[in-house]
């Protein structure tokens, strides 16, 4: 039986290990760096590096690597051994403070949006002391930021750290107005990770899964998810073994894996961790995705993290549960029990509502990808329209403030509008809304639009930055107020009224919401190009640059990278689709038609009066569908050529979105009509029934 407390974080150089292994003064100095961002002296770095190396070697490590998160959304690592040669031909194992703190991995081939020429390849990795080093497969992995020679961020971690610092500064200003002097305010995240598991042998027979992570063809099986018998059902034996292995591995890395269950779709599952500071949560989710895929292979399985691996059943998201708390444990999104506590809570709540309304485009951009475009708004996930869900009770509280009316709050008596007499606001006082992209769930907001394969660094950087900007505006106004209570009440009422249009408690899946949202003036950015087109809008550049999160050059780089990646993903999908049509689908269909034709000929020879009606009808159907598929493949190929020949990144992405994607859907539709007609032994690749129900 696994001893979880003993196993937990056994592969992590965390604060407990630091405290045990470092001299007292060294630990104090390092703690100041971690907690307060104070510079790390080289003398301290050398002592830390030595202790880290000794610990790593004791746990089987022979190499170290600066582990970073480039702009491709994945992680990267370059391994160096601890071996240092000696004059007598022997070696020792050494690791210096300089090697710990800074590396130069080159890493010139990562996406950079054209801001970094190959001959200008110098890039640096810099240790992030706020994220703990860990041992992975005999390598000490040191979480780092990655930047260019000129100081531009080439990764997702650097802007995230900047955004965390900005929200810390501005939130502390707000709390000071309420008489609270806190050392630090940090955002926290719990990322619920959805995923599919399929049999490895079947996966290897599907070129589309291997190349793109999703099925480009596939008729719906006779049974899907309509019976609701997969959701929270008993786990299959192979899945149990996989999850046990996954949990034990995650616990070794200090990842607080808490919840596991079957999701709605067949072969779909979910893992949810306990909240952690945003920086650690981002690092740990990146590691979790890597481990999910690696461990699945050990069990003859494959983990699919694509947002929409199967047409016609639910896709996978990653629900980003975001909150704010102080260093002494106060959750700033926790409704209070006293009027003063609720005034503070309502101010932070108002700031978030205003931030989301004014930055719908940035939130949508932060989750935009070719994969997520298939999922958002597909009656299984939040729509592409950004809105805020508050629940009935909070909705009523804010509506009463907006309208200047007295409210009778549940279990709290009458509520006057003056902020100083707000009643208790119960936590979890209402049901949840699973159709909302940004829902308040008691003491946090659940950003449900994130795709399952997405790095959550981008969405959380955006959330932190937009809320920090609003908190700054509120602090600037309230710090100069003559009467704080009156100014606070007026501010909340003014901003809630101004941004009321973003609040929506209804069904986001209902088609009427699209019309209603348009009337309200909300943005409906359906595709990645639609969203990214707004990224460099003046107000967005101003926000990120003034908050010190991104420079304008970095944003221009991100703009290019997002569009390049979108087009590259679809380019791979089209090439794969055309190859499958020509190499798999047509040969399988022709072989079946040949055998059926041979049967007809043999029957008519043996029984001249035989009509062979069913066989002839089948051949006619398959012949007609084959012809249609050929025509649609040709249309797809022409649209693809048009996109490939376009040099302007936005124009190319638009062609992919408006011409290529619809052409792919048409080609798919035709094969999905053909597949059920083919004999079982003539299938060009495993069908949905095989993939979804054979684990």
XYZ file of C-alpha atoms in Angstrom:
695
model
C 0.000 0.000 0.000
C 1.349 3.430 -0.977
C 2.422 5.674 1.889
C 1.210 8.935 0.345
C 2.623 11.359 2.974
C 6.037 9.735 2.596
C 5.800 9.629 -1.191
C 4.499 13.171 -1.613
C 7.051 15.623 -3.084
C 9.847 13.071 -2.646
C 11.252 14.167 -6.025
C 10.975 17.905 -5.295
C 13.579 20.257 -3.811
C 10.930 22.207 -1.914
C 11.108 24.461 1.136
C 11.083 21.540 3.539
C 14.134 20.014 1.832
C 15.797 23.434 1.646
C 15.256 24.005 5.340
C 16.659 20.574 6.181
C 19.742 20.841 3.959
C 20.733 24.502 3.884
C 22.566 26.459 6.596
C 20.111 28.577 8.560
C 21.342 31.922 7.206
C 21.427 30.631 3.632
C 17.850 29.402 3.933
C 16.721 32.771 5.333
C 18.377 34.603 2.461
C 16.850 32.280 -0.143
C 13.436 32.617 1.521
C 13.629 36.400 1.101
C 14.328 35.885 -2.583
C 11.370 33.528 -2.919
C 8.902 35.563 -0.854
C 9.959 39.139 -1.560
C 11.868 38.958 -4.838
C 15.121 40.136 -3.271
C 18.273 39.577 -5.403
C 20.028 36.237 -4.911
C 23.688 36.676 -4.000
C 26.163 34.412 -5.811
C 27.554 33.170 -2.471
C 24.070 32.008 -1.499
C 23.507 30.512 -4.976
C 26.701 28.453 -4.672
C 25.627 26.947 -1.340
C 22.126 26.239 -2.649
C 23.523 24.665 -5.830
C 25.806 22.340 -3.863
C 22.987 21.197 -1.563
C 20.650 20.751 -4.540
C 23.249 18.664 -6.388
C 23.913 16.433 -3.382
C 20.196 15.859 -2.883
C 19.678 15.144 -6.593
C 22.537 12.609 -6.752
C 21.191 10.825 -3.670
C 17.915 10.464 -5.571
C 19.544 9.033 -8.689
C 20.162 12.138 -10.799
C 23.215 12.368 -13.044
C 22.242 15.457 -15.072
C 20.644 18.855 -14.616
C 18.479 20.858 -17.005
C 17.005 24.329 -17.104
C 13.317 23.509 -17.656
C 11.448 26.281 -19.465
C 8.238 27.022 -21.348
C 8.833 28.414 -24.853
C 6.122 30.020 -26.942
C 5.060 26.732 -28.552
C 3.020 26.017 -25.396
C 5.117 22.998 -24.394
C 8.155 22.589 -22.142
C 11.810 22.328 -23.106
C 14.957 21.086 -21.424
C 18.637 20.784 -22.341
C 20.508 18.238 -20.197
C 24.055 18.657 -18.861
C 25.756 16.135 -16.603
C 27.228 16.968 -13.211
C 30.517 15.422 -14.409
C 33.593 17.654 -14.184
C 36.956 16.240 -15.392
C 40.041 16.333 -13.158
C 43.727 16.590 -14.123
C 44.400 12.987 -13.133
C 41.789 11.664 -15.556
C 39.101 11.139 -12.939
C 35.842 13.052 -12.614
C 33.891 14.670 -9.811
C 30.218 15.638 -9.682
C 29.886 19.406 -9.361
C 27.235 22.077 -9.807
C 27.875 25.797 -9.296
C 25.660 28.689 -8.347
C 26.305 30.186 -11.775
C 25.006 27.018 -13.471
C 21.966 27.036 -11.198
C 21.017 30.658 -11.759
C 21.703 31.117 -15.477
C 22.007 29.025 -18.618
C 22.552 29.701 -22.293
C 20.702 26.980 -24.208
C 20.672 28.789 -27.596
C 17.160 27.442 -28.337
C 16.995 29.493 -31.538
C 14.428 27.324 -33.295
C 11.525 27.998 -30.947
C 8.702 30.297 -32.156
C 9.636 33.960 -31.831
C 7.417 35.748 -34.334
C 10.310 36.835 -36.515
C 11.899 38.854 -33.719
C 14.964 36.651 -33.478
C 17.076 35.737 -36.510
C 18.898 32.409 -36.549
C 22.251 34.167 -36.560
C 21.122 36.085 -33.454
C 20.529 32.928 -31.504
C 21.670 33.792 -28.024
C 19.014 33.128 -25.405
C 19.238 32.806 -21.647
C 17.410 30.741 -19.063
C 17.167 32.247 -15.577
C 16.189 30.309 -12.449
C 12.739 31.021 -11.032
C 13.227 30.446 -7.268
C 9.462 30.587 -6.672
C 9.017 27.254 -8.482
C 10.696 24.210 -6.994
C 13.295 22.073 -8.850
C 12.390 18.405 -9.309
C 14.000 15.168 -10.498
C 12.631 13.608 -13.666
C 14.240 10.487 -15.098
C 17.708 10.991 -13.579
C 17.706 14.725 -14.379
C 17.413 17.609 -11.942
C 14.928 19.957 -13.670
C 15.231 23.602 -12.652
C 12.228 25.784 -13.594
C 13.470 28.861 -15.417
C 12.406 31.885 -17.422
C 13.665 32.161 -21.006
C 14.632 35.485 -22.556
C 16.597 36.848 -25.485
C 19.980 38.587 -25.457
C 18.096 41.901 -25.616
C 15.880 40.994 -22.653
C 12.647 40.176 -24.494
C 10.582 37.329 -23.068
C 10.746 34.230 -25.270
C 8.551 32.170 -22.996
C 5.248 32.048 -21.142
C 6.664 32.161 -17.614
C 8.293 35.604 -17.712
C 5.072 37.519 -18.532
C 3.194 35.405 -15.984
C 5.628 36.416 -13.234
C 5.335 40.057 -14.309
C 1.526 39.880 -14.154
C 1.623 38.276 -10.711
C 3.784 41.100 -9.457
C 1.433 43.721 -10.880
C -1.679 42.243 -9.279
C 0.237 41.946 -6.005
C 1.093 45.656 -6.041
C -2.374 46.886 -6.952
C -4.316 44.524 -4.674
C -2.180 45.604 -1.706
C -3.129 49.229 -2.433
C -6.818 48.278 -2.288
C -6.404 46.337 0.948
C -4.563 49.253 2.533
C -7.681 51.350 2.005
C -9.497 48.857 4.241
C -6.813 49.156 6.923
C -4.909 45.999 5.990
C -1.162 45.914 5.469
C -0.307 42.562 3.923
C 3.072 41.404 2.652
C 1.800 39.800 -0.514
C -1.297 39.112 -2.591
C -1.090 36.188 -4.944
C -3.427 34.607 -7.427
C -4.132 30.908 -7.068
C -5.236 28.383 -9.654
C -6.659 24.877 -9.757
C -6.696 23.483 -13.291
C -9.206 20.683 -13.896
C -7.736 18.587 -16.727
C -9.999 16.626 -19.084
C -8.591 13.994 -21.430
C -9.407 10.893 -23.488
C -7.765 7.471 -23.204
C -7.642 5.078 -26.182
C -5.934 1.765 -26.841
C -2.394 2.227 -28.168
C -2.675 -0.441 -30.872
C -5.822 1.155 -32.287
C -4.246 4.608 -32.036
C -1.257 3.460 -34.091
C -3.617 2.441 -36.899
C -5.062 5.971 -37.167
C -2.818 8.335 -39.111
C -4.973 11.310 -38.115
C -4.589 10.640 -34.392
C -0.834 10.181 -34.729
C -0.313 13.319 -36.831
C -2.926 15.721 -35.497
C -4.199 14.388 -32.150
C -7.786 14.218 -33.421
C -9.862 12.094 -35.773
C -10.371 13.773 -39.141
C -12.881 11.109 -40.189
C -15.324 8.899 -38.345
C -19.025 8.157 -38.402
C -20.822 8.342 -35.086
C -21.132 4.979 -33.340
C -24.552 3.466 -32.723
C -24.101 4.407 -29.062
C -22.403 7.580 -27.911
C -22.959 9.530 -24.688
C -26.739 9.852 -24.909
C -27.358 7.339 -22.118
C -25.276 9.323 -19.606
C -23.810 6.026 -18.432
C -20.149 7.046 -18.642
C -20.287 10.094 -16.367
C -18.954 9.218 -12.887
C -19.366 5.514 -13.716
C -17.158 2.832 -12.184
C -13.680 2.943 -13.702
C -12.561 0.169 -16.040
C -9.682 -2.001 -14.754
C -7.104 -0.630 -17.231
C -8.118 2.931 -16.379
C -7.844 2.187 -12.644
C -4.272 0.959 -13.084
C -3.414 3.978 -15.224
C -4.885 6.438 -12.735
C -3.130 4.757 -9.805
C 0.199 5.035 -11.627
C -0.533 8.633 -12.628
C -1.514 9.679 -9.096
C 1.562 8.154 -7.487
C 3.815 9.830 -10.033
C 2.113 13.209 -9.625
C 2.356 12.959 -5.843
C 6.110 12.312 -6.138
C 6.343 15.678 -7.887
C 4.324 17.445 -5.213
C 1.327 17.836 -7.524
C -1.843 17.806 -5.436
C -3.835 15.361 -7.566
C -7.156 15.178 -5.746
C -10.056 14.158 -7.975
C -10.373 11.518 -10.704
C -13.478 10.330 -12.531
C -15.055 9.381 -15.832
C -16.335 12.350 -17.803
C -19.457 12.563 -19.956
C -18.133 11.128 -23.216
C -17.071 7.485 -23.561
C -13.316 7.093 -22.974
C -13.174 10.606 -21.445
C -11.819 11.300 -17.949
C -10.810 14.144 -15.650
C -8.104 14.867 -13.087
C -8.389 17.852 -10.760
C -5.681 19.126 -8.402
C -5.959 21.212 -5.243
C -5.316 24.951 -5.681
C -1.765 26.283 -5.781
C -0.130 29.636 -6.433
C -0.498 30.469 -10.111
C 3.163 30.109 -10.966
C 3.393 26.643 -9.427
C -0.004 25.637 -10.822
C 1.118 26.518 -14.363
C 4.398 24.601 -14.028
C 2.641 21.622 -12.495
C -0.058 21.512 -15.164
C 2.619 21.452 -17.884
C 4.314 18.564 -16.089
C 0.953 16.842 -15.541
C 0.163 16.842 -19.271
C 3.590 15.388 -20.063
C 3.206 12.668 -17.441
C -0.343 11.810 -18.502
C 0.887 10.993 -21.998
C 4.046 9.205 -20.890
C 2.366 7.031 -18.239
C -0.451 6.036 -20.599
C 2.113 4.413 -22.910
C 3.349 2.278 -20.021
C -0.117 0.741 -19.900
C -0.576 0.197 -23.632
C -2.789 3.279 -23.800
C -2.606 6.740 -25.353
C -3.742 9.949 -23.662
C -5.392 12.427 -26.050
C -5.302 16.045 -24.915
C -6.773 17.556 -28.083
C -9.828 19.728 -27.457
C -11.982 17.773 -29.935
C -10.551 14.337 -30.722
C -13.953 12.911 -31.722
C -16.748 14.517 -33.719
C -20.255 14.318 -32.309
C -19.329 13.766 -28.657
C -18.028 16.132 -26.006
C -14.595 17.649 -26.335
C -12.151 18.330 -23.521
C -11.556 21.554 -21.638
C -9.354 22.683 -18.805
C -11.349 24.611 -16.226
C -9.106 27.300 -14.800
C -10.289 27.996 -11.228
C -8.809 31.405 -10.406
C -8.809 33.301 -7.141
C -6.822 35.838 -5.102
C -5.497 35.510 -1.568
C -3.157 37.223 0.862
C 0.005 35.724 2.334
C -1.854 35.137 5.613
C -4.561 33.063 3.927
C -7.432 35.492 3.337
C -9.315 34.649 0.121
C -10.251 37.987 -1.413
C -13.119 36.403 -3.365
C -14.681 34.880 -0.266
C -17.945 36.644 0.651
C -17.686 38.007 4.177
C -19.768 37.877 7.336
C -19.575 41.576 8.197
C -20.509 44.720 6.233
C -16.841 45.790 5.974
C -15.760 42.390 4.684
C -18.525 42.441 2.117
C -17.623 45.950 0.985
C -14.101 44.730 0.280
C -15.422 41.608 -1.444
C -17.816 43.607 -3.626
C -15.032 45.987 -4.672
C -12.845 43.108 -5.880
C -15.878 41.475 -7.516
C -16.731 44.714 -9.306
C -13.142 45.048 -10.484
C -13.300 41.592 -12.047
C -16.647 42.252 -13.743
C -15.315 45.506 -15.211
C -12.080 43.802 -16.303
C -13.879 40.981 -18.085
C -16.295 43.337 -19.842
C -13.607 45.690 -21.072
C -11.331 42.856 -22.168
C -13.615 40.228 -23.670
C -11.309 40.116 -26.685
C -8.145 39.463 -24.644
C -9.766 36.638 -22.675
C -11.013 35.035 -25.891
C -7.569 35.450 -27.507
C -5.916 33.817 -24.492
C -7.765 30.539 -25.191
C -7.764 30.730 -28.990
C -6.429 27.761 -30.954
C -7.393 25.667 -33.949
C -8.369 22.837 -31.601
C -10.426 24.973 -29.240
C -12.338 26.509 -32.160
C -13.988 23.082 -32.637
C -15.080 23.007 -28.993
C -16.250 26.501 -28.015
C -19.935 26.961 -28.660
C -20.479 23.347 -29.698
C -23.297 22.735 -27.161
C -20.848 21.047 -24.803
C -18.592 23.929 -23.782
C -18.969 27.651 -23.115
C -19.709 29.713 -26.218
C -17.059 31.926 -27.804
C -18.999 34.847 -26.292
C -17.429 35.908 -22.984
C -19.852 36.574 -20.119
C -19.855 36.462 -16.306
C -22.091 34.218 -14.209
C -22.717 35.320 -10.601
C -25.474 33.050 -9.301
C -28.927 34.188 -8.241
C -28.059 35.726 -4.893
C -25.041 37.756 -5.973
C -26.907 38.778 -9.107
C -29.720 40.107 -6.910
C -27.277 41.958 -4.628
C -25.555 43.720 -7.513
C -28.829 44.409 -9.291
C -30.177 46.113 -6.168
C -27.038 48.249 -5.987
C -27.350 49.107 -9.678
C -31.048 49.996 -9.441
C -30.910 51.662 -6.002
C -33.512 49.319 -4.565
C -33.855 47.582 -1.222
C -33.179 43.866 -1.389
C -34.481 41.120 0.840
C -31.522 38.763 0.901
C -32.002 35.076 1.686
C -31.607 34.537 5.398
C -30.174 38.009 5.900
C -33.148 40.301 6.137
C -33.487 43.572 4.236
C -30.436 45.157 2.675
C -30.014 48.863 2.221
C -27.771 50.159 -0.542
C -25.199 51.810 1.706
C -22.022 49.755 1.597
C -21.578 49.952 5.343
C -24.735 47.911 5.959
C -24.307 45.073 3.482
C -25.547 41.794 4.966
C -23.681 38.493 4.936
C -23.406 37.012 1.451
C -23.563 33.226 1.722
C -20.924 31.174 -0.017
C -22.273 28.670 -2.564
C -25.674 30.328 -2.227
C -26.760 29.242 -5.676
C -26.420 26.518 -8.269
C -23.553 26.393 -10.781
C -23.783 27.312 -14.450
C -21.785 24.872 -16.566
C -22.501 26.851 -19.739
C -20.806 30.041 -18.563
C -17.270 30.808 -19.749
C -16.473 32.797 -16.587
C -18.509 31.673 -13.585
C -18.321 32.664 -9.927
C -18.399 29.452 -7.871
C -18.366 30.541 -4.241
C -14.844 31.864 -3.631
C -13.275 31.757 -7.085
C -13.995 32.260 -10.759
C -13.975 29.286 -13.071
C -12.662 30.247 -16.509
C -14.139 27.341 -18.461
C -13.086 28.366 -21.972
C -9.526 27.026 -21.729
C -8.783 24.098 -24.034
C -7.456 20.824 -22.650
C -4.065 21.018 -24.414
C -3.545 24.696 -23.623
C -0.802 26.060 -21.403
C -2.691 27.991 -18.734
C 0.134 30.526 -18.497
C -1.458 32.728 -21.183
C -5.000 32.890 -19.757
C -3.710 33.556 -16.240
C -1.271 36.211 -17.428
C -4.212 37.920 -19.118
C -6.500 37.556 -16.094
C -3.863 38.947 -13.753
C -3.052 41.864 -16.047
C -6.597 43.021 -16.755
C -7.634 42.802 -13.092
C -4.430 44.576 -11.981
C -5.231 47.436 -14.363
C -8.735 47.852 -12.933
C -7.511 47.623 -9.335
C -5.004 50.369 -10.137
C -7.780 52.594 -11.475
C -9.894 51.926 -8.373
C -6.972 52.572 -6.015
C -6.085 55.823 -7.798
C -9.672 57.033 -7.368
C -10.265 55.891 -3.785
C -6.903 56.993 -2.395
C -7.779 60.592 -3.239
C -11.380 60.367 -2.010
C -12.502 62.734 0.739
C -15.161 60.363 2.046
C -14.038 56.771 1.501
C -17.391 55.076 2.237
C -19.392 57.349 -0.066
C -16.793 57.146 -2.815
C -16.660 53.355 -2.512
C -20.459 53.025 -2.716
C -20.611 55.357 -5.711
C -17.765 53.565 -7.468
C -19.354 50.137 -7.061
C -22.752 51.354 -8.244
C -21.246 53.241 -11.209
C -19.095 50.348 -12.425
C -21.688 47.628 -11.878
C -24.173 49.710 -13.895
C -21.656 50.431 -16.660
C -20.696 46.772 -17.067
C -23.993 45.051 -16.338
C -24.219 43.797 -19.908
C -21.439 41.231 -19.278
C -23.433 39.542 -16.472
C -25.476 36.593 -17.731
C -26.929 33.818 -15.588
C -28.811 32.034 -18.349
C -28.115 29.095 -20.649
C -25.055 29.807 -22.775
C -25.908 26.848 -25.024
C -29.222 28.349 -26.111
C -29.187 29.822 -29.626
C -31.131 32.848 -28.354
C -28.093 33.873 -26.289
C -26.187 34.694 -29.480
C -28.900 37.172 -30.475
C -29.171 38.538 -26.932
C -25.392 38.966 -26.646
C -25.325 40.891 -29.909
C -28.032 43.226 -28.629
C -25.949 43.802 -25.493
C -22.920 44.688 -27.599
C -20.848 41.668 -26.548
C -18.213 40.257 -28.858
C -18.707 36.908 -30.596
C -15.231 35.996 -31.828
C -16.000 32.564 -33.249
C -12.601 31.635 -34.660
C -8.964 32.165 -33.805
C -8.408 34.673 -36.655
C -11.522 36.594 -35.530
C -10.052 36.857 -32.044
C -6.381 37.458 -32.859
C -7.359 40.307 -35.197
C -7.992 42.370 -32.033
C -4.771 41.488 -30.210
C -2.829 44.568 -31.331
C -5.726 46.979 -30.847
C -4.508 50.196 -29.258
C -6.284 49.620 -25.944
C -4.734 46.129 -25.616
C -1.197 47.287 -26.371
C -1.661 50.125 -23.909
C -2.929 47.797 -21.183
C -0.124 45.240 -21.399
C 2.679 47.758 -21.836
C 1.498 50.054 -19.031
C 1.136 47.061 -16.734
C 4.668 45.974 -17.677
C 3.463 42.501 -18.693
C 4.369 42.561 -22.398
C 6.305 45.022 -24.512
C 4.831 46.071 -27.851
C 7.541 44.041 -29.619
C 6.609 40.967 -27.596
C 2.933 41.435 -28.480
C 3.736 41.774 -32.184
C 5.735 38.567 -31.873
C 2.807 36.786 -30.177
C 0.438 37.992 -32.898
C 2.580 36.366 -35.577
C 3.114 33.181 -33.561
C -0.605 32.679 -32.866
C -1.484 33.027 -36.545
C 1.460 30.917 -37.695
C 0.552 28.114 -35.329
C -3.104 28.215 -36.346
C -2.185 27.870 -40.021
C 0.485 25.251 -39.337
C -1.974 23.060 -37.417
C -4.500 23.215 -40.236
C -1.795 22.661 -42.844
C -0.854 19.389 -41.112
C -4.515 18.396 -40.834
C -5.192 18.997 -44.545
C -2.100 17.072 -45.627
C -3.107 14.198 -43.349
C -6.694 14.237 -44.552
C -5.724 14.142 -48.239
C -3.212 11.385 -47.591
C -5.833 9.300 -45.762
C -8.316 9.787 -48.608
C -5.843 8.669 -51.257
C -3.914 5.996 -49.359
C -6.501 4.540 -46.992
C -10.090 5.397 -47.864
C -10.153 4.978 -51.657
C -8.152 1.697 -51.655
C -10.417 0.223 -48.938
C -13.549 1.310 -50.783
C -12.319 0.025 -54.147
C -11.376 -3.336 -52.663
C -14.814 -3.733 -51.126
C -16.528 -2.678 -54.356
C -14.359 -5.121 -56.306
C -15.302 -7.994 -54.019
C -18.993 -7.094 -54.094
C -18.838 -6.843 -57.909
C -17.148 -10.221 -58.085
C -19.941 -11.646 -55.932
C -22.561 -10.205 -58.292
C -20.832 -11.726 -61.319
C -20.511 -15.106 -59.636
C -24.168 -15.088 -58.552
C -25.398 -14.226 -62.052
C -23.225 -16.955 -63.509
C -24.589 -19.489 -61.030
C -28.150 -18.126 -61.028
C -28.785 -16.194 -64.272
C -32.169 -14.925 -63.065
C -30.640 -13.426 -59.843
C -31.379 -9.664 -59.626
C -28.671 -8.820 -57.018
C -30.643 -5.712 -56.042
C -28.964 -5.063 -52.678
C -25.449 -5.576 -54.043
C -26.104 -3.310 -57.034
C -27.641 -0.622 -54.821
C -24.642 -0.789 -52.491
C -22.203 -0.467 -55.396
C -24.109 2.503 -56.789
C -24.054 4.232 -53.383
C -20.339 3.643 -52.886
C -19.518 4.683 -56.432
C -21.504 7.908 -56.048
C -19.945 8.693 -52.660
C -16.456 7.946 -53.994
C -17.016 10.388 -56.828
C -18.327 13.006 -54.402
C -15.361 12.501 -52.078
C -12.944 12.947 -54.977
C -14.603 16.236 -55.954
C -14.536 17.469 -52.363
C -10.900 16.441 -51.967
C -10.058 18.487 -55.057
C -11.899 21.519 -53.658
C -10.020 21.084 -50.365
C -6.711 20.851 -52.175
C -7.373 24.070 -54.110
C -8.347 25.962 -50.951
C -5.238 24.630 -49.242
C -3.012 25.840 -52.092
C -4.590 29.285 -51.859
C -3.796 29.450 -48.133
C -0.245 28.205 -48.649
C 0.424 30.808 -51.350
C -0.693 33.695 -49.134
C 2.216 35.443 -47.387
C 0.159 37.717 -45.145
C -0.345 35.771 -41.895
C -3.831 37.091 -41.155
C -5.044 36.623 -44.711
C -3.695 33.055 -44.758
C -5.394 32.291 -41.422
C -8.666 33.706 -42.786
C -8.454 31.439 -45.842
C -7.894 28.445 -43.591
C -10.794 29.481 -41.374
C -13.291 30.478 -44.066
C -12.418 28.076 -46.901
C -10.188 25.219 -45.775
C -12.034 24.270 -42.570
C -15.459 24.161 -44.302
C -13.920 22.102 -47.135
C -12.490 19.658 -44.572
C -15.919 19.325 -42.961
C -17.474 18.565 -46.353
C -14.898 15.874 -47.167
C -15.405 14.359 -43.746
C -19.168 14.344 -44.149
C -18.894 12.232 -47.296
C -16.606 9.610 -45.786
C -18.760 9.447 -42.676
C -21.594 8.361 -45.005
C -19.335 5.781 -46.664
C -17.890 4.190 -43.530
C -21.085 2.406 -42.319
C -21.498 0.874 -45.783
C -18.100 -0.839 -45.780
C -17.781 -4.396 -44.574
C -16.138 -4.877 -41.176
C -12.998 -6.366 -42.716
C -12.699 -3.532 -45.225
C -12.506 -0.601 -42.819
C -9.521 1.605 -43.705
C -8.836 2.253 -39.992
C -10.407 1.590 -36.559
C -13.817 3.213 -36.243
C -15.297 5.228 -33.366
C -16.829 2.152 -31.785
C -13.354 0.568 -31.581
C -11.640 3.672 -30.227
C -14.250 4.709 -27.672
C -15.339 1.361 -26.268
C -12.269 -0.897 -26.461
C -10.160 0.136 -23.461
